Coordinates of C-alpha atoms and ligand atoms in Angstrom, one line a residue:
M1 CA -9.1 -60.5 13.9
T2 CA -5.5 -60.5 14.8
E3 CA -6.3 -58.8 18.2
L4 CA -8.9 -61.3 18.8
S5 CA -6.4 -64.0 18.5
K6 CA -4.1 -62.5 20.6
T7 CA -6.1 -61.8 23.7
G8 CA -7.3 -65.1 23.3
A9 CA -4.3 -66.8 24.8
A10 CA -3.3 -67.1 28.4
V11 CA -4.5 -64.7 31.3
G12 CA -2.5 -61.3 31.2
E13 CA -1.0 -61.7 28.1
P14 CA 0.0 -58.4 26.6
T15 CA -2.2 -56.9 24.1
P16 CA -1.8 -54.0 21.9
A17 CA -4.2 -51.7 23.9
S18 CA -3.6 -52.9 27.5
P19 CA -1.2 -53.1 30.3
S20 CA 0.2 -56.9 30.6
D21 CA -1.7 -57.4 33.9
A22 CA -5.0 -56.4 32.8
F23 CA -7.4 -59.3 34.4
L24 CA -10.4 -57.5 32.5
E25 CA -10.4 -56.1 29.4
V26 CA -13.6 -54.4 27.7
R27 CA -13.1 -53.5 24.1
D28 CA -15.6 -51.4 22.0
L29 CA -18.8 -52.6 24.1
K30 CA -22.3 -51.7 22.9
V31 CA -25.2 -52.6 24.6
H32 CA -28.4 -51.7 22.7
F33 CA -31.7 -52.3 23.9
P34 CA -34.4 -52.1 20.9
T35 CA -37.8 -50.6 22.5
D36 CA -41.0 -49.1 20.7
D37 CA -39.4 -45.4 21.0
G38 CA -36.1 -46.5 19.5
I39 CA -33.0 -48.2 20.3
V40 CA -31.4 -47.0 23.6
K41 CA -28.0 -47.2 23.1
S42 CA -27.0 -47.5 26.8
V43 CA -23.3 -48.4 26.5
D44 CA -22.1 -47.0 23.0
G45 CA -18.6 -48.3 22.4
L46 CA -16.7 -48.3 25.4
S47 CA -13.2 -49.8 26.5
F48 CA -11.1 -50.1 29.3
S49 CA -8.8 -52.6 31.3
L50 CA -8.5 -53.5 34.9
E51 CA -5.6 -55.3 36.7
K52 CA -5.9 -57.6 39.3
G53 CA -5.6 -55.8 42.8
K54 CA -6.7 -52.6 41.2
T55 CA -9.9 -50.4 41.6
L56 CA -11.4 -48.8 38.7
S57 CA -13.9 -46.2 39.7
I58 CA -16.7 -45.4 37.1
V59 CA -18.6 -42.1 37.8
G60 CA -21.2 -40.4 35.6
E61 CA -24.6 -39.0 35.9
S62 CA -27.8 -41.2 36.5
G63 CA -28.5 -42.9 32.9
S64 CA -25.3 -42.6 31.6
G65 CA -24.8 -46.5 31.1
K66 CA -22.8 -47.6 34.5
S67 CA -25.1 -50.1 35.7
V68 CA -25.4 -51.7 32.0
T69 CA -22.0 -51.8 31.8
S70 CA -21.8 -53.8 34.9
L71 CA -24.5 -56.2 34.4
A72 CA -23.0 -56.7 31.2
I73 CA -19.8 -58.0 32.2
M74 CA -21.9 -60.2 34.4
G75 CA -24.0 -61.6 31.8
L76 CA -26.9 -60.4 33.8
H77 CA -28.3 -57.7 31.2
R78 CA -30.2 -60.2 29.9
L79 CA -32.6 -61.3 32.6
G80 CA -35.9 -59.7 32.3
A81 CA -38.5 -58.9 29.8
R82 CA -36.5 -55.6 28.8
G83 CA -33.4 -57.2 28.4
K84 CA -34.6 -60.3 26.0
N85 CA -33.8 -58.4 22.6
V86 CA -30.8 -56.7 23.7
Q87 CA -27.9 -56.3 21.0
M88 CA -24.4 -56.5 22.2
S89 CA -21.3 -56.4 20.4
G90 CA -17.6 -55.8 21.4
E91 CA -15.2 -57.9 23.5
I92 CA -15.5 -58.5 27.4
W93 CA -12.2 -60.6 28.2
L94 CA -12.1 -62.1 31.4
G95 CA -9.1 -64.0 32.8
G96 CA -8.5 -64.9 29.0
K97 CA -12.1 -65.9 28.4
E98 CA -14.1 -63.7 25.9
L99 CA -17.7 -63.2 27.7
V100 CA -19.7 -61.4 24.9
S101 CA -19.5 -64.6 22.6
A102 CA -19.7 -67.1 25.3
S103 CA -23.1 -69.0 26.1
P104 CA -25.1 -68.0 29.1
D105 CA -23.9 -71.4 30.4
E106 CA -20.1 -70.6 30.4
V107 CA -20.9 -67.3 31.8
R108 CA -22.8 -68.5 34.8
R109 CA -20.3 -70.7 35.6
L110 CA -17.8 -67.4 36.1
R111 CA -20.4 -65.9 38.1
G112 CA -19.7 -66.0 42.0
R113 CA -16.2 -67.6 41.7
E114 CA -14.2 -65.4 38.7
M115 CA -16.8 -62.3 38.8
A116 CA -19.3 -61.2 41.7
M117 CA -21.7 -58.1 42.0
I118 CA -22.9 -56.0 44.9
F119 CA -25.6 -53.6 44.2
Q120 CA -27.1 -50.8 46.0
D121 CA -30.3 -52.9 46.8
P122 CA -29.2 -56.0 48.5
L123 CA -32.7 -57.5 47.9
S124 CA -32.1 -57.5 44.2
A125 CA -29.2 -59.8 45.2
M126 CA -31.1 -62.1 48.0
H127 CA -34.1 -63.6 47.9
P128 CA -36.6 -62.5 50.7
Y129 CA -38.2 -65.8 51.7
Y130 CA -34.9 -67.7 52.0
K131 CA -32.4 -67.6 55.1
V132 CA -29.6 -65.3 54.8
G133 CA -27.4 -68.5 55.5
D134 CA -28.7 -70.7 53.2
Q135 CA -28.4 -68.2 50.2
I136 CA -24.8 -68.2 51.2
V137 CA -24.5 -71.8 51.6
E138 CA -26.0 -72.2 48.1
A139 CA -23.9 -69.7 46.4
Y140 CA -20.6 -71.6 47.7
R141 CA -21.8 -74.9 46.7
V142 CA -22.4 -74.1 43.3
H143 CA -18.5 -73.9 43.0
H144 CA -17.8 -76.0 45.6
N145 CA -18.3 -79.7 45.8
V146 CA -18.6 -79.9 49.7
S147 CA -21.3 -81.0 52.3
K148 CA -23.8 -78.3 53.6
K149 CA -22.2 -78.7 56.8
V150 CA -18.9 -77.4 55.6
A151 CA -20.4 -74.8 53.4
R152 CA -22.4 -73.5 56.8
T153 CA -19.2 -73.0 58.3
R154 CA -17.8 -70.9 55.4
A155 CA -21.0 -69.0 55.6
I156 CA -20.7 -68.3 59.1
E157 CA -17.0 -67.1 58.7
M158 CA -17.9 -64.9 56.2
L159 CA -20.5 -63.1 58.0
D160 CA -18.1 -62.8 60.8
R161 CA -15.5 -61.4 58.4
V162 CA -17.8 -59.1 57.1
G163 CA -18.6 -57.5 60.9
I164 CA -22.1 -59.2 61.4
P165 CA -22.5 -59.7 65.3
E166 CA -23.2 -63.2 66.4
P167 CA -22.9 -64.9 62.9
A168 CA -23.6 -68.3 64.3
K169 CA -26.9 -67.1 65.0
R170 CA -27.7 -64.6 62.4
V171 CA -26.8 -67.1 59.8
D172 CA -30.2 -68.3 60.4
G173 CA -32.2 -64.9 59.9
Y174 CA -34.3 -63.8 57.2
P175 CA -33.0 -60.9 55.0
H176 CA -36.1 -58.7 56.5
E177 CA -34.7 -59.4 59.8
F178 CA -31.4 -57.4 59.2
S179 CA -31.0 -53.9 59.3
G180 CA -30.1 -52.0 55.9
G181 CA -26.6 -52.0 56.9
M182 CA -26.2 -55.6 58.0
R183 CA -28.0 -56.8 54.9
Q184 CA -25.6 -55.0 52.6
R185 CA -22.9 -57.0 54.8
A186 CA -24.7 -60.1 54.3
M187 CA -24.9 -59.6 50.6
I188 CA -21.1 -58.4 50.3
A189 CA -20.6 -61.9 52.4
M190 CA -22.5 -63.7 49.8
A191 CA -20.5 -61.7 46.8
L192 CA -17.3 -62.6 48.4
V193 CA -17.9 -66.3 49.3
N194 CA -15.9 -67.7 46.6
N195 CA -13.1 -65.0 46.4
P196 CA -14.2 -63.5 43.4
E197 CA -11.5 -62.4 41.0
L198 CA -13.3 -59.5 39.9
L199 CA -15.7 -57.5 42.3
I200 CA -18.4 -54.8 40.7
A201 CA -19.7 -52.9 43.2
D202 CA -22.5 -50.7 42.0
E203 CA -23.1 -47.9 44.3
P204 CA -23.1 -50.1 47.4
T205 CA -23.4 -47.5 50.1
T206 CA -25.7 -45.1 48.6
A207 CA -28.7 -46.0 50.7
L208 CA -26.6 -46.4 54.1
D209 CA -25.7 -43.6 56.4
V210 CA -22.2 -42.2 56.3
T211 CA -20.7 -44.3 59.2
V212 CA -21.8 -47.7 57.6
Q213 CA -20.8 -46.2 54.2
A214 CA -17.4 -46.0 55.7
Q215 CA -17.3 -49.3 57.3
I216 CA -18.2 -51.1 53.9
L217 CA -15.7 -49.5 51.9
D218 CA -13.2 -50.5 54.4
L219 CA -14.4 -54.0 54.3
I220 CA -14.2 -53.9 50.4
R221 CA -10.8 -52.4 50.6
D222 CA -9.5 -55.2 53.2
L223 CA -11.0 -57.9 51.4
Q224 CA -9.5 -56.7 48.3
K225 CA -6.0 -56.7 49.7
E226 CA -6.4 -59.9 51.1
F227 CA -7.5 -61.6 47.9
G228 CA -5.8 -59.3 45.5
S229 CA -9.4 -59.1 43.2
A230 CA -9.9 -56.5 40.8
V231 CA -12.6 -54.0 41.8
I232 CA -14.9 -51.7 40.0
L233 CA -16.4 -49.4 42.0
I234 CA -19.4 -47.2 40.7
T235 CA -20.4 -44.3 43.0
H236 CA -21.7 -40.7 43.1
D237 CA -19.3 -39.8 45.7
L238 CA -16.1 -38.4 44.7
G239 CA -14.7 -38.3 48.2
V240 CA -14.6 -42.1 48.0
V241 CA -13.7 -42.2 44.6
A242 CA -10.2 -40.2 45.6
E243 CA -10.0 -42.5 48.4
I244 CA -10.0 -45.8 47.1
A245 CA -9.7 -45.6 43.5
D246 CA -6.3 -46.2 41.5
D247 CA -8.1 -45.2 38.1
V248 CA -11.2 -43.4 37.0
L249 CA -13.6 -43.8 34.2
V250 CA -16.0 -40.7 33.5
M251 CA -19.0 -42.1 31.6
Y252 CA -21.2 -39.7 29.7
G253 CA -24.1 -41.3 27.4
G254 CA -23.0 -44.4 27.1
R255 CA -19.2 -43.7 26.3
C256 CA -16.3 -42.6 28.3
V257 CA -15.2 -39.5 28.0
E258 CA -12.4 -39.5 30.1
R259 CA -10.2 -41.9 31.9
G260 CA -6.9 -42.1 34.0
P261 CA -5.2 -42.5 37.1
V262 CA -7.2 -40.9 39.9
D263 CA -4.7 -38.3 40.7
E264 CA -4.5 -37.1 37.0
I265 CA -8.4 -37.0 37.3
F266 CA -8.7 -34.9 40.2
E267 CA -5.6 -32.7 39.6
K268 CA -5.5 -32.2 35.9
P269 CA -8.8 -33.2 34.4
Q270 CA -9.0 -32.6 30.8
H271 CA -12.4 -32.7 30.0
P272 CA -15.4 -30.3 30.4
Y273 CA -17.9 -32.9 31.8
T274 CA -15.4 -33.9 34.3
W275 CA -14.9 -30.4 35.5
G276 CA -18.9 -30.2 35.7
L277 CA -18.7 -33.2 37.9
L278 CA -15.8 -32.2 40.0
G279 CA -17.9 -28.9 40.6
S280 CA -21.2 -30.4 41.1
M281 CA -20.5 -33.7 43.1
P282 CA -20.7 -34.4 46.7
R283 CA -17.4 -35.1 48.5
I284 CA -17.0 -36.0 51.9
D285 CA -13.5 -34.2 52.2
R286 CA -14.9 -30.9 51.5
E287 CA -16.9 -28.6 53.5
T288 CA -18.2 -26.3 51.0
S289 CA -21.1 -28.6 49.9
D290 CA -23.7 -25.9 49.8
R291 CA -21.7 -24.3 47.0
L292 CA -22.0 -27.1 44.6
I293 CA -23.2 -26.2 41.3
P294 CA -25.1 -28.9 39.1
V295 CA -23.9 -29.7 35.7
K296 CA -26.4 -27.4 33.7
G297 CA -29.0 -29.2 31.5
Q298 CA -30.4 -32.7 31.1
P299 CA -28.3 -35.9 30.5
P300 CA -28.7 -36.7 26.6
S301 CA -31.1 -39.0 25.1
L302 CA -29.7 -42.3 24.3
I303 CA -32.0 -42.9 21.4
N304 CA -31.4 -39.7 19.9
V305 CA -27.7 -38.9 21.0
P306 CA -26.5 -35.3 20.2
S307 CA -24.6 -35.3 16.9
G308 CA -20.9 -34.7 17.3
C309 CA -19.7 -34.3 21.1
A310 CA -22.6 -35.6 22.8
F311 CA -22.1 -33.4 25.7
H312 CA -22.1 -30.2 23.4
P313 CA -25.5 -28.9 24.4
R314 CA -24.5 -28.5 28.1
C315 CA -21.0 -27.5 27.4
P316 CA -19.7 -23.9 28.0
Y317 CA -16.8 -24.2 25.7
A318 CA -18.5 -25.7 22.9
D319 CA -17.9 -22.7 20.4
L320 CA -14.1 -22.6 21.5
P321 CA -13.1 -25.6 19.0
K322 CA -12.5 -24.4 15.6
G323 CA -15.5 -24.3 12.9
N324 CA -18.6 -26.5 14.1
V325 CA -16.4 -29.7 14.8
T326 CA -17.9 -30.0 18.1
R327 CA -21.5 -30.4 16.8
T328 CA -20.4 -32.8 13.5
V329 CA -17.6 -34.8 14.5
R330 CA -17.6 -37.2 17.4
P331 CA -14.3 -36.5 19.6
E332 CA -12.5 -39.9 19.9
L333 CA -10.4 -40.7 23.3
Q334 CA -6.8 -38.9 22.8
Q335 CA -4.0 -39.9 25.1
V336 CA -3.3 -36.9 27.4
D337 CA -0.3 -38.7 28.9
G338 CA 0.5 -42.2 30.4
G339 CA -2.9 -43.6 31.0
H340 CA -4.9 -40.4 30.9
W341 CA -7.2 -40.0 27.9
S342 CA -9.8 -37.5 27.1
A343 CA -12.4 -37.3 24.2
C344 CA -12.7 -33.3 23.5
H345 CA -12.0 -31.4 20.8
L346 CA -10.4 -28.4 22.5
S347 CA -6.7 -27.9 22.1
P348 CA -4.5 -29.1 24.9
E349 CA -3.2 -25.4 25.5
D350 CA -7.2 -24.3 25.8
R351 CA -8.1 -27.1 28.6
T352 CA -4.9 -26.3 30.5
R353 CA -5.8 -22.6 30.7
I354 CA -9.6 -23.2 31.3
W355 CA -8.7 -25.6 33.9
T356 CA -5.9 -23.7 35.8
E357 CA -7.5 -20.3 35.4
E358 CA -11.5 -20.8 35.3
I359 CA -12.3 -24.1 36.9
A360 CA -9.4 -25.2 39.7
P361 CA -9.7 -21.9 41.4
K362 CA -13.3 -22.2 42.2
L363 CA -13.2 -25.9 43.5
Ligands
LIG401 N1 -33.5 -53.3 29.7 C1 -33.7 -52.0 29.1 N2 -34.3 -51.9 28.2 C2 -34.3 -50.3 27.7 N3 -33.6 -49.4 28.6 C3 -32.5 -49.8 29.7 C4 -32.7 -51.1 29.8 N4 -31.6 -51.2 31.1 C5 -31.1 -49.7 30.9 N5 -31.5 -49.2 30.2 C6 -31.3 -47.7 29.9 O1 -30.0 -47.5 29.5 C7 -29.7 -46.4 30.1 C8 -28.3 -46.4 31.2 O2 -29.0 -47.1 32.3 P1 -27.9 -47.4 33.5 O3 -26.9 -48.1 33.0 O4 -29.0 -48.1 34.7 O5 -27.6 -46.1 34.0 P2 -26.6 -45.6 35.3 O6 -25.4 -45.0 34.5 O7 -27.7 -44.5 35.9 O8 -26.3 -46.8 36.0 C9 -30.5 -46.0 30.7 O9 -31.3 -44.5 29.7 C10 -31.8 -46.7 31.1 O10 -33.2 -46.3 31.3
LIG402 S1 -15.8 -31.6 22.3 FE1 -16.7 -29.6 22.5 S2 -18.8 -29.9 23.3 FE2 -17.5 -31.6 23.5 S3 -16.5 -31.1 25.7 FE3 -14.9 -30.9 24.2 S4 -15.5 -28.4 24.0 FE4 -17.3 -29.4 24.8
LIG403 MG1 -26.6 -47.4 37.9

């Protein structure tokens, strides 16, 4: 409770577990969905923090809880029939406000202006039957008491900013009249129209071709520089991560297994799952893509999560830590150094040896 009252004060006030500039702080977040088959523990005790002007990349296989984390921050996980009975606990501090205990109305007021999200599929954020410009105008007027005319000028300006040609004309187009890349840009324009302080981009370029991907990532980076926003970027592409992330958080089975500054994660990763990802994920900066090996086995069930370390059924090193610890005791995150944390029972010596002698030479 003391922590709670401490963080309840002004934005950026130092907290025991975070740097002083944290704009977003997630603490022990749990998002569980009761279903007929059992409780799906989509996010199960996740903590991280993010400063303004910084980019955090969240990586991990499909189904590891990345989108549910984003939706929970945005307060969108309750939408739709399946989200009705969601059980959520923990804390999400955004600019000094706690969102888990906030009312849906309070969270709605923050959406757009303090936080915005871009999705893989722009049509999940834009209505197909309304003109693109009108949707941006509405998004702007929710937070600004201005005339439609003023808001329309702002919409055109935003379409221009995101590189849509002839914005004064396209503002009156419908989403289906835009190509995939242009629609993605229009959605970004809508997400950024209120200069959100936190932008969450959930696989924003997965569906696009490589050239458009690069342009859109440049755009996010430029806009971030200009507005000093905090960005969470969820992507499968480690090349992109290497290029634009400041920090990386590796998720497995709804939990963080490793997190740290981007250089540390690439140069001395400490978790066997991260090693697997580095070996398996496509990277635009590497030519040997035909030699990539996927992480063996299947992602864990989030209803019956494996005991001990959830990665143990797939981990080649599960028998190395002494006794049966890997199968019985869940490893907690331990500090490697600085902001680098890893949750694995391997000794630091074993991790260093395996990484430098067995893994790194093959990458
Ligand atoms: N509303 C829901 N009800 C039940 N399970 C859900 C719901 N939303 C997501 N899940 C489950 O939570 C897990 C994590 O999903 P998600 O966060 O979308 O993964 P990803 O890392 O691929 O973005 C998946 O197993 C998914 O099926
Ligand atoms: S705790 Fe054991 S099973 Fe889990 S990643 Fe480390 S070595 Fe592998
Ligand atoms: Mg997802």
